[in-house]
PDB file of C-alpha atoms in Angstrom:
ATOM      1  CA  MET A   8     -24.783 -38.554  16.723  1.00 46.00           C
ATOM      2  CA  THR A   9     -24.403 -41.342  19.676  1.00 50.00           C
ATOM      3  CA  GLY A  10     -25.289 -39.273  23.055  1.00 51.00           C
ATOM      4  CA  ALA A  11     -26.788 -36.305  21.743  1.00 50.00           C
ATOM      5  CA  ARG A  12     -29.343 -34.177  23.950  1.00 52.00           C
ATOM      6  CA  THR A  13     -32.152 -32.376  22.529  1.00 47.00           C
ATOM      7  CA  PRO A  14     -34.114 -29.711  24.985  1.00 49.00           C
ATOM      8  CA  VAL A  15     -37.321 -30.712  25.479  1.00 45.00           C
ATOM      9  CA  THR A  16     -40.349 -28.261  27.029  1.00 46.00           C
ATOM     10  CA  PRO A  17     -43.799 -29.512  28.167  1.00 46.00           C
ATOM     11  CA  VAL A  18     -46.569 -28.014  25.500  1.00 44.00           C
ATOM     12  CA  ALA A  19     -49.022 -26.608  28.398  1.00 43.00           C
ATOM     13  CA  PRO A  20     -47.601 -26.497  32.168  1.00 46.00           C
ATOM     14  CA  VAL A  21     -49.563 -23.747  33.293  1.00 45.00           C
ATOM     15  CA  ALA A  22     -53.037 -24.313  34.536  1.00 49.00           C
ATOM     16  CA  PRO A  23     -55.824 -22.461  32.967  1.00 51.00           C
ATOM     17  CA  ASP A  24     -56.808 -20.600  35.856  1.00 52.00           C
ATOM     18  CA  ARG A  25     -53.418 -19.388  36.453  1.00 57.00           C
ATOM     19  CA  GLN A  26     -51.452 -16.224  35.338  1.00 57.00           C
ATOM     20  CA  ALA A  27     -48.453 -16.994  32.888  1.00 58.00           C
ATOM     21  CA  HIS A  28     -45.736 -14.583  33.577  1.00 59.00           C
ATOM     22  CA  ALA A  29     -43.711 -13.955  30.227  1.00 59.00           C
ATOM     23  CA  VAL A  30     -41.310 -12.146  32.316  1.00 64.00           C
ATOM     24  CA  HIS A  31     -40.006 -13.239  35.691  1.00 67.00           C
ATOM     25  CA  LEU A  32     -39.120 -10.147  37.743  1.00 70.00           C
ATOM     26  CA  GLY A  33     -36.003 -10.521  39.663  1.00 71.00           C
ATOM     27  CA  TRP A  34     -34.514  -8.319  42.102  1.00 75.00           C
ATOM     28  CA  ARG A  35     -32.622  -6.388  39.617  1.00 75.00           C
ATOM     29  CA  SER A  36     -35.691  -5.744  37.287  1.00 76.00           C
ATOM     30  CA  VAL A  37     -37.630  -4.670  40.382  1.00 80.00           C
ATOM     31  CA  THR A  38     -35.259  -1.959  41.400  1.00 80.00           C
ATOM     32  CA  ALA A  39     -35.077  -0.728  37.901  1.00 78.00           C
ATOM     33  CA  LEU A  40     -38.629  -0.346  37.788  1.00 82.00           C
ATOM     34  CA  ALA A  41     -38.821   1.310  40.926  1.00 84.00           C
ATOM     35  CA  LEU A  42     -35.840   3.726  39.820  1.00 82.00           C
ATOM     36  CA  ILE A  43     -37.416   4.615  36.623  1.00 81.00           C
ATOM     37  CA  SER A  44     -40.619   5.066  38.125  1.00 85.00           C
ATOM     38  CA  ALA A  45     -39.237   7.287  40.939  1.00 85.00           C
ATOM     39  CA  ILE A  46     -37.644   9.525  38.265  1.00 82.00           C
ATOM     40  CA  GLY A  47     -40.610   9.445  35.961  1.00 83.00           C
ATOM     41  CA  VAL A  48     -42.607  10.703  38.824  1.00 85.00           C
ATOM     42  CA  ALA A  49     -40.045  13.728  39.202  1.00 81.00           C
ATOM     43  CA  ALA A  50     -39.764  14.010  35.365  1.00 79.00           C
ATOM     44  CA  PHE A  51     -43.593  14.449  35.148  1.00 84.00           C
ATOM     45  CA  GLY A  52     -44.121  16.320  38.507  1.00 81.00           C
ATOM     46  CA  TRP A  53     -41.147  18.729  38.771  1.00 77.00           C
ATOM     47  CA  PRO A  54     -43.454  21.951  38.328  1.00 74.00           C
ATOM     48  CA  LEU A  55     -45.583  21.060  41.548  1.00 76.00           C
ATOM     49  CA  LEU A  56     -42.950  19.273  43.432  1.00 72.00           C
ATOM     50  CA  ALA A  57     -40.127  21.821  43.053  1.00 66.00           C
ATOM     51  CA  GLY A  58     -40.104  24.618  45.688  1.00 60.00           C
ATOM     52  CA  SER A  59     -40.219  28.231  45.367  1.00 56.00           C
ATOM     53  CA  ALA A  60     -36.799  28.606  46.309  1.00 54.00           C
ATOM     54  CA  SER A  61     -35.111  25.805  44.062  1.00 54.00           C
ATOM     55  CA  GLY A  62     -33.354  26.493  40.968  1.00 51.00           C
ATOM     56  CA  LEU A  63     -35.527  23.967  38.998  1.00 52.00           C
ATOM     57  CA  ALA A  64     -38.898  25.813  39.727  1.00 51.00           C
ATOM     58  CA  HIS A  65     -37.541  28.823  37.552  1.00 46.00           C
ATOM     59  CA  SER A  66     -35.790  26.719  34.596  1.00 54.00           C
ATOM     60  CA  GLN A  67     -36.968  26.306  31.414  1.00 55.00           C
ATOM     61  CA  ASP A  68     -34.567  23.579  30.778  1.00 54.00           C
ATOM     62  CA  ALA A  69     -36.175  20.706  33.035  1.00 53.00           C
ATOM     63  CA  PRO A  70     -38.414  19.122  30.351  1.00 58.00           C
ATOM     64  CA  TRP A  71     -35.418  19.065  27.661  1.00 61.00           C
ATOM     65  CA  LEU A  72     -33.139  17.814  30.510  1.00 59.00           C
ATOM     66  CA  PHE A  73     -35.721  14.700  31.386  1.00 61.00           C
ATOM     67  CA  ALA A  74     -36.744  14.140  27.666  1.00 64.00           C
ATOM     68  CA  ALA A  75     -33.102  13.378  27.019  1.00 66.00           C
ATOM     69  CA  LEU A  76     -32.596  11.295  30.352  1.00 64.00           C
ATOM     70  CA  LEU A  77     -35.796   9.321  30.216  1.00 67.00           C
ATOM     71  CA  PRO A  78     -34.830   7.310  26.601  1.00 73.00           C
ATOM     72  CA  LEU A  79     -31.603   6.530  28.175  1.00 68.00           C
ATOM     73  CA  LEU A  80     -33.370   5.004  31.431  1.00 66.00           C
ATOM     74  CA  LEU A  81     -35.928   3.438  29.523  1.00 69.00           C
ATOM     75  CA  ALA A  82     -33.337   1.475  27.475  1.00 73.00           C
ATOM     76  CA  VAL A  83     -31.577   0.276  30.674  1.00 68.00           C
ATOM     77  CA  VAL A  84     -34.666  -0.762  32.322  1.00 70.00           C
ATOM     78  CA  VAL A  85     -35.936  -2.916  29.295  1.00 69.00           C
ATOM     79  CA  ALA A  86     -32.511  -4.417  29.022  1.00 68.00           C
ATOM     80  CA  THR A  87     -32.486  -5.618  32.743  1.00 65.00           C
ATOM     81  CA  ILE A  88     -35.688  -6.854  32.317  1.00 67.00           C
ATOM     82  CA  ALA A  89     -34.736  -8.588  28.976  1.00 63.00           C
ATOM     83  CA  ASP A  90     -31.414  -9.934  30.641  1.00 62.00           C
ATOM     84  CA  THR A  91     -33.231 -11.482  33.586  1.00 58.00           C
ATOM     85  CA  GLY A  92     -36.013 -13.205  31.764  1.00 61.00           C
ATOM     86  CA  LEU A  93     -37.485 -12.370  28.361  1.00 64.00           C
ATOM     87  CA  ASP A  94     -36.760 -15.580  26.540  1.00 68.00           C
ATOM     88  CA  ALA A  95     -37.223 -16.112  22.690  1.00 74.00           C
ATOM     89  CA  LYS A  96     -40.861 -16.976  22.749  1.00 77.00           C
ATOM     90  CA  ALA A  97     -41.619 -14.084  25.157  1.00 76.00           C
ATOM     91  CA  VAL A  98     -39.773 -11.821  22.389  1.00 78.00           C
ATOM     92  CA  ALA A  99     -41.891 -13.368  19.851  1.00 82.00           C
ATOM     93  CA  MET A 100     -45.188 -12.490  21.912  1.00 84.00           C
ATOM     94  CA  LEU A 101     -43.705  -8.998  22.664  1.00 83.00           C
ATOM     95  CA  GLY A 102     -43.250  -8.393  18.841  1.00 85.00           C
ATOM     96  CA  VAL A 103     -46.599  -9.124  17.842  1.00 88.00           C
ATOM     97  CA  LEU A 104     -48.505  -7.543  20.313  1.00 90.00           C
ATOM     98  CA  ALA A 105     -46.593  -4.176  20.197  1.00 88.00           C
ATOM     99  CA  ALA A 106     -47.074  -4.417  16.397  1.00 89.00           C
ATOM    100  CA  ALA A 107     -50.824  -4.721  17.143  1.00 89.00           C
ATOM    101  CA  GLY A 108     -50.969  -2.163  19.517  1.00 87.00           C
ATOM    102  CA  ALA A 109     -48.912   0.292  17.482  1.00 86.00           C
ATOM    103  CA  ALA A 110     -51.224  -0.576  14.324  1.00 86.00           C
ATOM    104  CA  LEU A 111     -54.539   0.310  16.559  1.00 84.00           C
ATOM    105  CA  ARG A 112     -53.281   3.557  17.851  1.00 79.00           C
ATOM    106  CA  PRO A 113     -53.615   5.050  14.254  1.00 76.00           C
ATOM    107  CA  LEU A 114     -57.122   4.038  13.964  1.00 74.00           C
ATOM    108  CA  GLY A 115     -58.669   7.038  15.867  1.00 62.00           C
ATOM    109  CA  ALA A 116     -55.876   9.246  15.006  1.00 54.00           C
ATOM    110  CA  GLY A 117     -56.419  10.793  18.179  1.00 55.00           C
ATOM    111  CA  THR A 118     -59.894  12.182  16.893  1.00 60.00           C
ATOM    112  CA  ALA A 119     -61.840  13.135  20.216  1.00 59.00           C
ATOM    113  CA  GLY A 120     -59.615  10.652  22.083  1.00 62.00           C
ATOM    114  CA  ILE A 121     -60.446   7.353  20.357  1.00 74.00           C
ATOM    115  CA  GLU A 122     -57.614   5.283  21.134  1.00 80.00           C
ATOM    116  CA  PRO A 123     -58.322   1.604  20.874  1.00 85.00           C
ATOM    117  CA  MET A 124     -54.947   0.521  21.533  1.00 88.00           C
ATOM    118  CA  PHE A 125     -55.798   1.294  25.554  1.00 91.00           C
ATOM    119  CA  PHE A 126     -57.871  -1.801  25.881  1.00 92.00           C
ATOM    120  CA  LEU A 127     -55.352  -4.422  24.305  1.00 93.00           C
ATOM    121  CA  MET A 128     -52.663  -2.874  26.423  1.00 94.00           C
ATOM    122  CA  VAL A 129     -54.821  -3.386  29.686  1.00 94.00           C
ATOM    123  CA  LEU A 130     -55.851  -7.042  28.695  1.00 94.00           C
ATOM    124  CA  SER A 131     -52.139  -7.672  27.746  1.00 93.00           C
ATOM    125  CA  GLY A 132     -50.887  -6.706  31.065  1.00 92.00           C
ATOM    126  CA  ARG A 133     -53.499  -8.597  33.021  1.00 92.00           C
ATOM    127  CA  VAL A 134     -52.669 -11.965  31.074  1.00 90.00           C
ATOM    128  CA  LEU A 135     -48.623 -11.196  31.067  1.00 87.00           C
ATOM    129  CA  GLY A 136     -48.044  -9.904  34.102  1.00 86.00           C
ATOM    130  CA  PRO A 137     -46.481  -6.367  34.934  1.00 87.00           C
ATOM    131  CA  GLY A 138     -42.934  -7.035  33.624  1.00 83.00           C
ATOM    132  CA  PHE A 139     -43.879  -7.902  30.275  1.00 85.00           C
ATOM    133  CA  GLY A 140     -46.750  -5.326  30.476  1.00 88.00           C
ATOM    134  CA  PHE A 141     -44.388  -2.524  31.205  1.00 88.00           C
ATOM    135  CA  VAL A 142     -41.828  -3.497  28.141  1.00 86.00           C
ATOM    136  CA  LEU A 143     -44.792  -3.884  25.931  1.00 90.00           C
ATOM    137  CA  GLY A 144     -46.455  -0.846  26.881  1.00 90.00           C
ATOM    138  CA  SER A 145     -43.258   1.510  26.545  1.00 87.00           C
ATOM    139  CA  LEU A 146     -42.362  -0.509  22.983  1.00 87.00           C
ATOM    140  CA  SER A 147     -45.825  -0.031  21.465  1.00 89.00           C
ATOM    141  CA  MET A 148     -45.870   3.675  22.123  1.00 88.00           C
ATOM    142  CA  PHE A 149     -42.471   3.757  20.501  1.00 86.00           C
ATOM    143  CA  ALA A 150     -43.386   1.846  17.751  1.00 87.00           C
ATOM    144  CA  SER A 151     -46.675   3.867  17.444  1.00 85.00           C
ATOM    145  CA  ALA A 152     -44.902   7.155  17.476  1.00 82.00           C
ATOM    146  CA  LEU A 153     -42.613   5.776  14.657  1.00 82.00           C
ATOM    147  CA  LEU A 154     -45.440   4.735  12.561  1.00 79.00           C
ATOM    148  CA  THR A 155     -47.506   8.034  13.196  1.00 74.00           C
ATOM    149  CA  GLY A 156     -44.164  10.614  13.066  1.00 68.00           C
ATOM    150  CA  GLY A 157     -44.958  11.485  16.326  1.00 71.00           C
ATOM    151  CA  VAL A 158     -41.553  11.581  17.423  1.00 73.00           C
ATOM    152  CA  GLY A 159     -40.210  14.246  19.841  1.00 74.00           C
ATOM    153  CA  PRO A 160     -39.548  15.354  23.234  1.00 74.00           C
ATOM    154  CA  TRP A 161     -42.685  13.856  24.543  1.00 78.00           C
ATOM    155  CA  MET A 162     -42.331  10.230  22.956  1.00 80.00           C
ATOM    156  CA  PRO A 163     -40.203   9.245  26.338  1.00 82.00           C
ATOM    157  CA  PHE A 164     -43.094  10.496  28.567  1.00 85.00           C
ATOM    158  CA  GLN A 165     -45.521   8.248  26.187  1.00 87.00           C
ATOM    159  CA  MET A 166     -43.672   5.437  26.785  1.00 87.00           C
ATOM    160  CA  LEU A 167     -43.086   5.436  30.601  1.00 87.00           C
ATOM    161  CA  ALA A 168     -46.905   6.542  30.988  1.00 91.00           C
ATOM    162  CA  MET A 169     -47.905   3.545  28.616  1.00 92.00           C
ATOM    163  CA  GLY A 170     -45.683   1.282  30.440  1.00 91.00           C
ATOM    164  CA  TRP A 171     -47.145   2.230  33.599  1.00 93.00           C
ATOM    165  CA  VAL A 172     -50.592   1.819  32.474  1.00 94.00           C
ATOM    166  CA  THR A 173     -49.997  -1.922  31.224  1.00 94.00           C
ATOM    167  CA  MET A 174     -47.827  -2.384  34.012  1.00 92.00           C
ATOM    168  CA  GLY A 175     -50.667  -1.695  36.581  1.00 93.00           C
ATOM    169  CA  ALA A 176     -53.260  -4.203  34.522  1.00 93.00           C
ATOM    170  CA  GLY A 177     -50.607  -6.831  35.705  1.00 90.00           C
ATOM    171  CA  LEU A 178     -50.796  -5.696  39.242  1.00 91.00           C
ATOM    172  CA  LEU A 179     -54.406  -6.223  39.561  1.00 92.00           C
ATOM    173  CA  PRO A 180     -55.671  -8.579  42.191  1.00 89.00           C
ATOM    174  CA  GLY A 181     -57.031 -12.031  41.464  1.00 82.00           C
ATOM    175  CA  ALA A 182     -54.972 -12.770  38.805  1.00 75.00           C
ATOM    176  CA  ASP A 183     -55.049 -16.624  39.100  1.00 79.00           C
ATOM    177  CA  ARG A 184     -58.618 -17.009  40.291  1.00 83.00           C
ATOM    178  CA  LEU A 185     -60.967 -14.067  39.063  1.00 84.00           C
ATOM    179  CA  ARG A 186     -62.792 -14.725  35.777  1.00 87.00           C
ATOM    180  CA  GLY A 187     -65.850 -14.244  34.004  1.00 86.00           C
ATOM    181  CA  ARG A 188     -68.175 -10.782  34.287  1.00 89.00           C
ATOM    182  CA  ARG A 189     -66.322  -9.479  37.326  1.00 91.00           C
ATOM    183  CA  GLU A 190     -62.604  -9.302  35.795  1.00 92.00           C
ATOM    184  CA  LEU A 191     -64.189  -7.876  32.735  1.00 94.00           C
ATOM    185  CA  VAL A 192     -65.877  -5.384  35.031  1.00 94.00           C
ATOM    186  CA  MET A 193     -62.789  -4.866  36.825  1.00 95.00           C
ATOM    187  CA  LEU A 194     -60.458  -4.405  33.769  1.00 95.00           C
ATOM    188  CA  ALA A 195     -63.001  -1.974  32.082  1.00 95.00           C
ATOM    189  CA  GLY A 196     -63.017   0.405  35.264  1.00 95.00           C
ATOM    190  CA  TYR A 197     -59.206  -0.012  35.476  1.00 96.00           C
ATOM    191  CA  GLY A 198     -59.011   1.095  31.944  1.00 94.00           C
ATOM    192  CA  ALA A 199     -61.243   4.178  32.343  1.00 95.00           C
ATOM    193  CA  VAL A 200     -59.239   5.228  35.345  1.00 95.00           C
ATOM    194  CA  ALA A 201     -56.028   4.442  33.388  1.00 94.00           C
ATOM    195  CA  SER A 202     -56.982   6.488  30.133  1.00 92.00           C
ATOM    196  CA  VAL A 203     -58.342   9.462  32.258  1.00 93.00           C
ATOM    197  CA  ALA A 204     -54.714   9.126  34.232  1.00 93.00           C
ATOM    198  CA  TYR A 205     -52.682   9.079  31.251  1.00 93.00           C
ATOM    199  CA  GLY A 206     -54.123  12.220  29.937  1.00 90.00           C
ATOM    200  CA  THR A 207     -53.956  14.099  32.945  1.00 91.00           C
ATOM    201  CA  VAL A 208     -49.807  12.867  33.464  1.00 90.00           C
ATOM    202  CA  MET A 209     -49.367  13.723  29.884  1.00 89.00           C
ATOM    203  CA  ASN A 210     -51.075  17.193  30.142  1.00 88.00           C
ATOM    204  CA  LEU A 211     -48.694  17.562  33.337  1.00 85.00           C
ATOM    205  CA  GLN A 212     -45.445  17.062  30.790  1.00 81.00           C
ATOM    206  CA  GLY A 213     -46.329  19.727  28.269  1.00 78.00           C
ATOM    207  CA  TRP A 214     -48.066  22.254  30.848  1.00 81.00           C
ATOM    208  CA  PRO A 215     -45.191  24.089  32.230  1.00 77.00           C
ATOM    209  CA  TYR A 216     -43.736  25.162  28.643  1.00 73.00           C
ATOM    210  CA  ILE A 217     -46.731  25.827  26.642  1.00 71.00           C
ATOM    211  CA  GLY A 218     -46.770  29.449  26.091  1.00 60.00           C
ATOM    212  CA  ALA A 219     -49.685  31.786  25.381  1.00 60.00           C
ATOM    213  CA  LEU A 220     -52.024  30.575  27.883  1.00 64.00           C
ATOM    214  CA  ALA A 221     -54.524  32.546  30.100  1.00 66.00           C
ATOM    215  CA  SER A 222     -53.359  33.655  33.452  1.00 69.00           C
ATOM    216  CA  GLY A 223     -55.800  31.443  35.128  1.00 74.00           C
ATOM    217  CA  VAL A 224     -54.728  27.936  33.539  1.00 80.00           C
ATOM    218  CA  SER A 225     -50.741  28.782  32.797  1.00 80.00           C
ATOM    219  CA  PHE A 226     -48.041  27.328  35.067  1.00 79.00           C
ATOM    220  CA  VAL A 227     -46.271  30.379  36.982  1.00 77.00           C
ATOM    221  CA  PRO A 228     -42.854  28.847  38.148  1.00 75.00           C
ATOM    222  CA  GLY A 229     -41.952  29.374  42.073  1.00 72.00           C
ATOM    223  CA  ASP A 230     -45.871  29.721  42.993  1.00 77.00           C
ATOM    224  CA  PRO A 231     -47.022  27.865  45.782  1.00 79.00           C
ATOM    225  CA  LEU A 232     -48.294  24.262  45.098  1.00 80.00           C
ATOM    226  CA  PRO A 233     -52.287  24.762  45.857  1.00 84.00           C
ATOM    227  CA  GLU A 234     -52.051  27.803  43.402  1.00 85.00           C
ATOM    228  CA  ASN A 235     -50.183  26.010  40.498  1.00 82.00           C
ATOM    229  CA  LEU A 236     -52.140  22.802  41.268  1.00 87.00           C
ATOM    230  CA  SER A 237     -55.404  24.783  40.978  1.00 89.00           C
ATOM    231  CA  ARG A 238     -54.318  26.114  37.894  1.00 87.00           C
ATOM    232  CA  PHE A 239     -53.510  22.756  36.500  1.00 88.00           C
ATOM    233  CA  LEU A 240     -56.890  21.268  37.268  1.00 90.00           C
ATOM    234  CA  ALA A 241     -58.357  24.278  35.093  1.00 89.00           C
ATOM    235  CA  TYR A 242     -56.124  23.538  32.518  1.00 88.00           C
ATOM    236  CA  CYS A 243     -57.006  19.769  32.397  1.00 88.00           C
ATOM    237  CA  LEU A 244     -60.614  20.764  32.486  1.00 89.00           C
ATOM    238  CA  ALA A 245     -60.562  23.323  29.579  1.00 84.00           C
ATOM    239  CA  THR A 246     -58.174  21.444  27.353  1.00 83.00           C
ATOM    240  CA  SER A 247     -58.087  17.564  27.398  1.00 82.00           C
ATOM    241  CA  LEU A 248     -61.212  16.446  29.542  1.00 84.00           C
ATOM    242  CA  GLY A 249     -62.810  16.135  26.058  1.00 83.00           C
ATOM    243  CA  TRP A 250     -60.312  13.505  24.836  1.00 85.00           C
ATOM    244  CA  ASP A 251     -59.689  11.904  28.096  1.00 89.00           C
ATOM    245  CA  LEU A 252     -63.349  10.914  28.713  1.00 90.00           C
ATOM    246  CA  PRO A 253     -63.923   9.507  25.139  1.00 89.00           C
ATOM    247  CA  ARG A 254     -60.687   7.288  25.471  1.00 90.00           C
ATOM    248  CA  ALA A 255     -61.985   6.093  28.572  1.00 92.00           C
ATOM    249  CA  LEU A 256     -65.360   5.212  27.113  1.00 93.00           C
ATOM    250  CA  VAL A 257     -63.848   3.365  24.365  1.00 91.00           C
ATOM    251  CA  THR A 258     -61.604   1.552  26.421  1.00 93.00           C
ATOM    252  CA  VAL A 259     -64.472   0.399  28.468  1.00 95.00           C
ATOM    253  CA  VAL A 260     -66.670  -0.535  25.700  1.00 94.00           C
ATOM    254  CA  ALA A 261     -63.915  -2.538  23.951  1.00 93.00           C
ATOM    255  CA  SER A 262     -63.190  -4.466  27.005  1.00 93.00           C
ATOM    256  CA  LEU A 263     -66.508  -5.597  27.774  1.00 94.00           C
ATOM    257  CA  THR A 264     -67.617  -6.544  24.067  1.00 94.00           C
ATOM    258  CA  LEU A 265     -64.190  -8.119  22.815  1.00 93.00           C
ATOM    259  CA  GLY A 266     -62.740  -8.591  26.249  1.00 91.00           C
ATOM    260  CA  PRO A 267     -63.694 -12.146  26.343  1.00 93.00           C
ATOM    261  CA  ALA A 268     -62.229 -13.252  23.400  1.00 93.00           C
ATOM    262  CA  VAL A 269     -59.236 -11.026  23.611  1.00 93.00           C
ATOM    263  CA  LEU A 270     -58.736 -12.634  26.902  1.00 92.00           C
ATOM    264  CA  LYS A 271     -59.273 -16.263  25.958  1.00 92.00           C
ATOM    265  CA  ALA A 272     -56.561 -15.845  22.789  1.00 91.00           C
ATOM    266  CA  LEU A 273     -54.123 -14.296  25.134  1.00 89.00           C
ATOM    267  CA  ARG A 274     -54.197 -17.203  27.694  1.00 89.00           C
ATOM    268  CA  ARG A 275     -54.239 -19.672  25.124  1.00 88.00           C
ATOM    269  CA  ALA A 276     -51.411 -18.306  23.529  1.00 84.00           C
ATOM    270  CA  THR A 277     -49.620 -18.137  26.804  1.00 82.00           C
ATOM    271  CA  ARG A 278     -50.382 -21.733  27.468  1.00 79.00           C
ATOM    272  CA  ARG A 279     -48.990 -23.129  24.560  1.00 77.00           C
ATOM    273  CA  ALA A 280     -46.080 -20.948  24.346  1.00 65.00           C
ATOM    274  CA  ALA A 281     -45.038 -22.606  28.188  1.00 60.00           C
ATOM    275  CA  PHE A 282     -43.545 -19.767  29.401  1.00 58.00           C
ATOM    276  CA  GLU A 283     -42.852 -21.091  33.042  1.00 57.00           C
ATOM    277  CA  ALA A 284     -42.364 -24.826  31.799  1.00 54.00           C
ATOM    278  CA  PRO A 285     -38.631 -26.229  32.859  1.00 51.00           C
ATOM    279  CA  VAL A 286     -36.829 -26.985  30.106  1.00 46.00           C
ATOM    280  CA  THR A 287     -35.185 -30.657  30.098  1.00 52.00           C
ATOM    281  CA  PHE A 288     -32.615 -32.836  27.845  1.00 44.00           C
ATOM    282  CA  GLU A 289     -33.287 -36.315  26.872  1.00 53.00           C
ATOM    283  CA  ASP A 290     -30.968 -38.215  24.782  1.00 53.00           C
ATOM    284  CA  ALA A 291     -31.772 -38.334  21.188  1.00 52.00           C
TER     285      ALA A 291
END
């Protein structure tokens, strides 16, 4: 038809040394991320944050309240990010990476903390930026929970924690210029810290309402912060450190050995996807 115009997108507008942002965060997305993060801190840390005189400190309903609230808030954040910058190419890449992350998680089946999905989340967040990283981490954990039958009140906490892990990788410095061995060492170090931090915050989520704990490691509603904090640290040392450290080790080894190939593949895919290319029209 005469005068018809077809969209034309350049194939590779992103320079090899630049970070491609699959999701451009506007003020609405940043505000939504800040709000869900603040609420998430309250959801995880309410036992330590609540004063002894507050009703929350003595409430057994707080974990369930947050577990009911977080999925709705996560849905709002993901919808906001999608509305402000998640195009069809980004959705396709998100689906592929989320499926890969969900498939990797059952490989270790949680045995001794072996969870290979962490290194993929860290590398993906590094290449694709914090906005894409948050959505990817959350959806990967959601998909893996459905795949493994791990659906429960802990699932939204896992989604939020993994979203933080992947978003943090996208916020690491030197995204446009740091390459090679130094970048791998930085990512491996971040992955190790994030792996232990993930286990720690997930402990904090479940610790207040796990019964039959020894008095030296159990949560005591209304007790002063230093006393509950010392019991929480003892709880982590006694229960989860044996899983958190192997998870960190697996993440470091996978990042250093598989990292160069995975980073190269992700950066090649983002260049071909041309997320940052302006769409122009020309006459057919």
